[in-house]
Amino acid sequence: MIVAEMNFSQTLSVCGWALSSFGVFIFGRRAWQALSMRRWCQATGQVLLSEMRRGTKITADGSRLYEPILLYAYEVNSQTFESNVFDPSTPPTCDQTLAVFIGKHRPGAAVRVYHHPSNPDKAALRMRPWCLPVVGMVICITVAVLLSLRLANS
Protein backbone atom coordinates (compact mmCIF):
# COMPACT_ATOMS: atom_id res chain seq x y z
CA MET A 1 0.00 0.00 0.00
CA ILE A 2 1.42 3.38 -1.02
CA VAL A 3 1.12 6.20 1.53
CA ALA A 4 -0.47 8.54 -1.03
CA GLU A 5 -3.31 6.04 -1.58
CA MET A 6 -4.22 5.77 2.12
CA ASN A 7 -7.38 7.45 3.34
CA PHE A 8 -7.53 9.51 6.55
CA SER A 9 -8.70 6.57 8.69
CA GLN A 10 -5.83 4.39 7.48
CA THR A 11 -3.34 7.19 8.12
CA LEU A 12 -4.62 7.54 11.69
CA SER A 13 -4.36 3.78 12.17
CA VAL A 14 -0.75 3.76 10.97
CA CYS A 15 0.14 6.69 13.25
CA GLY A 16 -1.62 5.01 16.18
CA TRP A 17 0.18 1.76 15.45
CA ALA A 18 3.55 3.57 15.38
CA LEU A 19 2.81 5.33 18.69
CA SER A 20 1.62 2.07 20.26
CA SER A 21 4.80 0.32 19.13
CA PHE A 22 6.88 3.10 20.64
CA GLY A 23 4.86 2.73 23.87
CA VAL A 24 5.57 -1.03 23.90
CA PHE A 25 9.29 -0.26 23.66
CA ILE A 26 9.25 2.41 26.42
CA PHE A 27 7.00 0.50 28.82
CA GLY A 28 8.78 -2.77 28.07
CA ARG A 29 12.15 -1.25 28.88
CA ARG A 30 10.86 0.17 32.19
CA ALA A 31 9.22 -3.15 33.09
CA TRP A 32 12.43 -5.06 32.28
CA GLN A 33 14.48 -2.66 34.45
CA ALA A 34 11.99 -2.93 37.31
CA LEU A 35 11.81 -6.71 37.15
CA SER A 36 15.61 -7.00 36.99
CA MET A 37 15.79 -4.97 40.22
CA ARG A 38 13.91 -7.80 41.94
CA ARG A 39 17.18 -9.78 41.81
CA TRP A 40 19.08 -7.05 43.69
CA CYS A 41 20.53 -7.88 47.09
CA GLN A 42 19.57 -6.21 50.36
CA ALA A 43 21.84 -4.62 52.93
CA THR A 44 21.27 -2.54 56.03
CA GLY A 45 22.39 1.03 55.66
CA GLN A 46 22.52 4.17 57.73
CA VAL A 47 21.25 7.63 56.85
CA LEU A 48 24.13 10.12 56.82
CA LEU A 49 22.29 13.22 55.64
CA SER A 50 18.56 13.80 55.49
CA GLU A 51 17.17 17.30 55.12
CA MET A 52 15.03 19.65 53.11
CA ARG A 53 17.37 22.31 51.77
CA ARG A 54 16.24 25.66 50.41
CA GLY A 55 16.64 25.37 46.65
CA THR A 56 17.39 27.77 43.84
CA LYS A 57 14.06 27.38 42.02
CA ILE A 58 11.50 30.13 42.56
CA THR A 59 7.75 29.78 41.96
CA ALA A 60 5.62 32.28 40.06
CA ASP A 61 4.61 33.99 43.32
CA GLY A 62 8.27 34.44 44.36
CA SER A 63 8.50 31.59 46.90
CA ARG A 64 11.64 29.46 47.02
CA LEU A 65 11.19 25.73 46.67
CA TYR A 66 12.87 23.28 49.02
CA GLU A 67 14.81 20.32 47.67
CA PRO A 68 15.13 16.94 49.42
CA ILE A 69 18.72 15.98 50.23
CA LEU A 70 19.49 12.36 51.13
CA LEU A 71 22.76 10.51 51.62
CA TYR A 72 23.16 7.03 53.10
CA ALA A 73 25.94 4.51 53.57
CA TYR A 74 25.84 0.72 53.42
CA GLU A 75 28.32 -2.11 53.51
CA VAL A 76 28.77 -4.98 51.05
CA ASN A 77 31.56 -7.55 51.44
CA SER A 78 33.33 -5.39 54.07
CA GLN A 79 33.39 -2.41 51.70
CA THR A 80 31.45 0.78 52.48
CA PHE A 81 29.46 2.53 49.77
CA GLU A 82 27.49 5.78 49.75
CA SER A 83 24.52 6.72 47.61
CA ASN A 84 21.87 9.41 47.32
CA VAL A 85 19.43 7.43 45.14
CA PHE A 86 16.02 6.97 46.72
CA ASP A 87 14.02 5.66 43.78
CA PRO A 88 15.86 5.07 40.49
CA SER A 89 12.76 5.89 38.43
CA THR A 90 12.28 9.49 39.58
CA PRO A 91 14.61 12.46 39.93
CA PRO A 92 15.22 13.37 43.61
CA THR A 93 13.70 16.85 43.27
CA CYS A 94 10.39 15.48 41.90
CA ASP A 95 9.59 12.85 44.48
CA GLN A 96 7.12 13.80 47.21
CA THR A 97 7.64 10.36 48.77
CA LEU A 98 11.31 11.24 49.30
CA ALA A 99 10.30 14.38 51.20
CA VAL A 100 8.08 12.27 53.47
CA PHE A 101 10.90 9.73 53.90
CA ILE A 102 13.31 12.51 54.91
CA GLY A 103 10.81 13.75 57.48
CA LYS A 104 10.70 10.30 59.10
CA HIS A 105 14.37 9.23 58.80
CA ARG A 106 16.89 11.44 60.52
CA PRO A 107 20.67 10.99 60.25
CA GLY A 108 21.74 7.80 62.02
CA ALA A 109 18.52 5.91 61.21
CA ALA A 110 18.83 2.39 59.83
CA VAL A 111 17.45 1.83 56.31
CA ARG A 112 17.08 -1.11 53.95
CA VAL A 113 19.25 -0.66 50.87
CA TYR A 114 18.81 -2.57 47.61
CA HIS A 115 22.02 -2.91 45.60
CA HIS A 116 23.05 -4.50 42.32
CA PRO A 117 24.59 -7.96 42.98
CA SER A 118 27.65 -7.49 40.76
CA ASN A 119 27.89 -3.71 41.00
CA PRO A 120 27.23 -2.84 44.67
CA ASP A 121 27.80 0.90 44.23
CA LYS A 122 24.51 0.96 42.26
CA ALA A 123 21.85 1.15 44.97
CA ALA A 124 18.44 2.53 45.91
CA LEU A 125 16.20 2.66 48.95
CA ARG A 126 13.05 1.90 47.01
CA MET A 127 12.53 -0.65 44.27
CA ARG A 128 11.42 0.54 40.87
CA PRO A 129 7.70 -0.23 40.46
CA TRP A 130 6.97 -2.89 37.82
CA CYS A 131 3.18 -3.15 37.75
CA LEU A 132 2.34 0.07 35.88
CA PRO A 133 4.94 -0.43 33.13
CA VAL A 134 3.65 -3.97 32.55
CA VAL A 135 0.05 -2.73 32.36
CA GLY A 136 1.11 0.07 30.00
CA MET A 137 2.95 -2.41 27.79
CA VAL A 138 -0.08 -4.74 27.64
CA ILE A 139 -2.36 -1.82 26.70
CA CYS A 140 0.05 -0.67 23.97
CA ILE A 141 0.34 -4.21 22.58
CA THR A 142 -3.45 -4.53 22.53
CA VAL A 143 -3.86 -1.20 20.73
CA ALA A 144 -1.13 -2.10 18.20
CA VAL A 145 -2.75 -5.48 17.46
CA LEU A 146 -6.23 -3.95 17.07
CA LEU A 147 -4.88 -1.24 14.76
CA SER A 148 -3.00 -3.87 12.74
CA LEU A 149 -6.21 -5.87 12.32
CA ARG A 150 -8.05 -2.71 11.29
CA LEU A 151 -5.40 -1.92 8.69
CA ALA A 152 -5.47 -5.48 7.38
CA ASN A 153 -9.26 -5.33 6.94
CA SER A 154 -9.30 -1.99 5.14
CSV table of C-alpha atoms in Angstrom, one decimal:
chain,number,residue,atom,x,y,z
A,1,MET,CA,0.0,0.0,0.0
A,2,ILE,CA,1.4,3.4,-1.0
A,3,VAL,CA,1.1,6.2,1.5
A,4,ALA,CA,-0.5,8.5,-1.0
A,5,GLU,CA,-3.3,6.0,-1.6
A,6,MET,CA,-4.2,5.8,2.1
A,7,ASN,CA,-7.4,7.4,3.3
A,8,PHE,CA,-7.5,9.5,6.5
A,9,SER,CA,-8.7,6.6,8.7
A,10,GLN,CA,-5.8,4.4,7.5
A,11,THR,CA,-3.3,7.2,8.1
A,12,LEU,CA,-4.6,7.5,11.7
A,13,SER,CA,-4.4,3.8,12.2
A,14,VAL,CA,-0.7,3.8,11.0
A,15,CYS,CA,0.1,6.7,13.3
A,16,GLY,CA,-1.6,5.0,16.2
A,17,TRP,CA,0.2,1.8,15.5
A,18,ALA,CA,3.5,3.6,15.4
A,19,LEU,CA,2.8,5.3,18.7
A,20,SER,CA,1.6,2.1,20.3
A,21,SER,CA,4.8,0.3,19.1
A,22,PHE,CA,6.9,3.1,20.6
A,23,GLY,CA,4.9,2.7,23.9
A,24,VAL,CA,5.6,-1.0,23.9
A,25,PHE,CA,9.3,-0.3,23.7
A,26,ILE,CA,9.3,2.4,26.4
A,27,PHE,CA,7.0,0.5,28.8
A,28,GLY,CA,8.8,-2.8,28.1
A,29,ARG,CA,12.1,-1.2,28.9
A,30,ARG,CA,10.9,0.2,32.2
A,31,ALA,CA,9.2,-3.1,33.1
A,32,TRP,CA,12.4,-5.1,32.3
A,33,GLN,CA,14.5,-2.7,34.4
A,34,ALA,CA,12.0,-2.9,37.3
A,35,LEU,CA,11.8,-6.7,37.1
A,36,SER,CA,15.6,-7.0,37.0
A,37,MET,CA,15.8,-5.0,40.2
A,38,ARG,CA,13.9,-7.8,41.9
A,39,ARG,CA,17.2,-9.8,41.8
A,40,TRP,CA,19.1,-7.1,43.7
A,41,CYS,CA,20.5,-7.9,47.1
A,42,GLN,CA,19.6,-6.2,50.4
A,43,ALA,CA,21.8,-4.6,52.9
A,44,THR,CA,21.3,-2.5,56.0
A,45,GLY,CA,22.4,1.0,55.7
A,46,GLN,CA,22.5,4.2,57.7
A,47,VAL,CA,21.3,7.6,56.8
A,48,LEU,CA,24.1,10.1,56.8
A,49,LEU,CA,22.3,13.2,55.6
A,50,SER,CA,18.6,13.8,55.5
A,51,GLU,CA,17.2,17.3,55.1
A,52,MET,CA,15.0,19.7,53.1
A,53,ARG,CA,17.4,22.3,51.8
A,54,ARG,CA,16.2,25.7,50.4
A,55,GLY,CA,16.6,25.4,46.7
A,56,THR,CA,17.4,27.8,43.8
A,57,LYS,CA,14.1,27.4,42.0
A,58,ILE,CA,11.5,30.1,42.6
A,59,THR,CA,7.8,29.8,42.0
A,60,ALA,CA,5.6,32.3,40.1
A,61,ASP,CA,4.6,34.0,43.3
A,62,GLY,CA,8.3,34.4,44.4
A,63,SER,CA,8.5,31.6,46.9
A,64,ARG,CA,11.6,29.5,47.0
A,65,LEU,CA,11.2,25.7,46.7
A,66,TYR,CA,12.9,23.3,49.0
A,67,GLU,CA,14.8,20.3,47.7
A,68,PRO,CA,15.1,16.9,49.4
A,69,ILE,CA,18.7,16.0,50.2
A,70,LEU,CA,19.5,12.4,51.1
A,71,LEU,CA,22.8,10.5,51.6
A,72,TYR,CA,23.2,7.0,53.1
A,73,ALA,CA,25.9,4.5,53.6
A,74,TYR,CA,25.8,0.7,53.4
A,75,GLU,CA,28.3,-2.1,53.5
A,76,VAL,CA,28.8,-5.0,51.0
A,77,ASN,CA,31.6,-7.6,51.4
A,78,SER,CA,33.3,-5.4,54.1
A,79,GLN,CA,33.4,-2.4,51.7
A,80,THR,CA,31.5,0.8,52.5
A,81,PHE,CA,29.5,2.5,49.8
A,82,GLU,CA,27.5,5.8,49.8
A,83,SER,CA,24.5,6.7,47.6
A,84,ASN,CA,21.9,9.4,47.3
A,85,VAL,CA,19.4,7.4,45.1
A,86,PHE,CA,16.0,7.0,46.7
A,87,ASP,CA,14.0,5.7,43.8
A,88,PRO,CA,15.9,5.1,40.5
A,89,SER,CA,12.8,5.9,38.4
A,90,THR,CA,12.3,9.5,39.6
A,91,PRO,CA,14.6,12.5,39.9
A,92,PRO,CA,15.2,13.4,43.6
A,93,THR,CA,13.7,16.8,43.3
A,94,CYS,CA,10.4,15.5,41.9
A,95,ASP,CA,9.6,12.9,44.5
A,96,GLN,CA,7.1,13.8,47.2
A,97,THR,CA,7.6,10.4,48.8
A,98,LEU,CA,11.3,11.2,49.3
A,99,ALA,CA,10.3,14.4,51.2
A,100,VAL,CA,8.1,12.3,53.5
A,101,PHE,CA,10.9,9.7,53.9
A,102,ILE,CA,13.3,12.5,54.9
A,103,GLY,CA,10.8,13.8,57.5
A,104,LYS,CA,10.7,10.3,59.1
A,105,HIS,CA,14.4,9.2,58.8
A,106,ARG,CA,16.9,11.4,60.5
A,107,PRO,CA,20.7,11.0,60.2
A,108,GLY,CA,21.7,7.8,62.0
A,109,ALA,CA,18.5,5.9,61.2
A,110,ALA,CA,18.8,2.4,59.8
A,111,VAL,CA,17.5,1.8,56.3
A,112,ARG,CA,17.1,-1.1,54.0
A,113,VAL,CA,19.3,-0.7,50.9
A,114,TYR,CA,18.8,-2.6,47.6
A,115,HIS,CA,22.0,-2.9,45.6
A,116,HIS,CA,23.1,-4.5,42.3
A,117,PRO,CA,24.6,-8.0,43.0
A,118,SER,CA,27.6,-7.5,40.8
A,119,ASN,CA,27.9,-3.7,41.0
A,120,PRO,CA,27.2,-2.8,44.7
A,121,ASP,CA,27.8,0.9,44.2
A,122,LYS,CA,24.5,1.0,42.3
A,123,ALA,CA,21.9,1.2,45.0
A,124,ALA,CA,18.4,2.5,45.9
A,125,LEU,CA,16.2,2.7,48.9
A,126,ARG,CA,13.0,1.9,47.0
A,127,MET,CA,12.5,-0.7,44.3
A,128,ARG,CA,11.4,0.5,40.9
A,129,PRO,CA,7.7,-0.2,40.5
A,130,TRP,CA,7.0,-2.9,37.8
A,131,CYS,CA,3.2,-3.1,37.7
A,132,LEU,CA,2.3,0.1,35.9
A,133,PRO,CA,4.9,-0.4,33.1
A,134,VAL,CA,3.6,-4.0,32.5
A,135,VAL,CA,0.0,-2.7,32.4
A,136,GLY,CA,1.1,0.1,30.0
A,137,MET,CA,3.0,-2.4,27.8
A,138,VAL,CA,-0.1,-4.7,27.6
A,139,ILE,CA,-2.4,-1.8,26.7
A,140,CYS,CA,0.0,-0.7,24.0
A,141,ILE,CA,0.3,-4.2,22.6
A,142,THR,CA,-3.5,-4.5,22.5
A,143,VAL,CA,-3.9,-1.2,20.7
A,144,ALA,CA,-1.1,-2.1,18.2
A,145,VAL,CA,-2.8,-5.5,17.5
A,146,LEU,CA,-6.2,-3.9,17.1
A,147,LEU,CA,-4.9,-1.2,14.8
A,148,SER,CA,-3.0,-3.9,12.7
A,149,LEU,CA,-6.2,-5.9,12.3
A,150,ARG,CA,-8.1,-2.7,11.3
A,151,LEU,CA,-5.4,-1.9,8.7
A,152,ALA,CA,-5.5,-5.5,7.4
A,153,ASN,CA,-9.3,-5.3,6.9
A,154,SER,CA,-9.3,-2.0,5.1
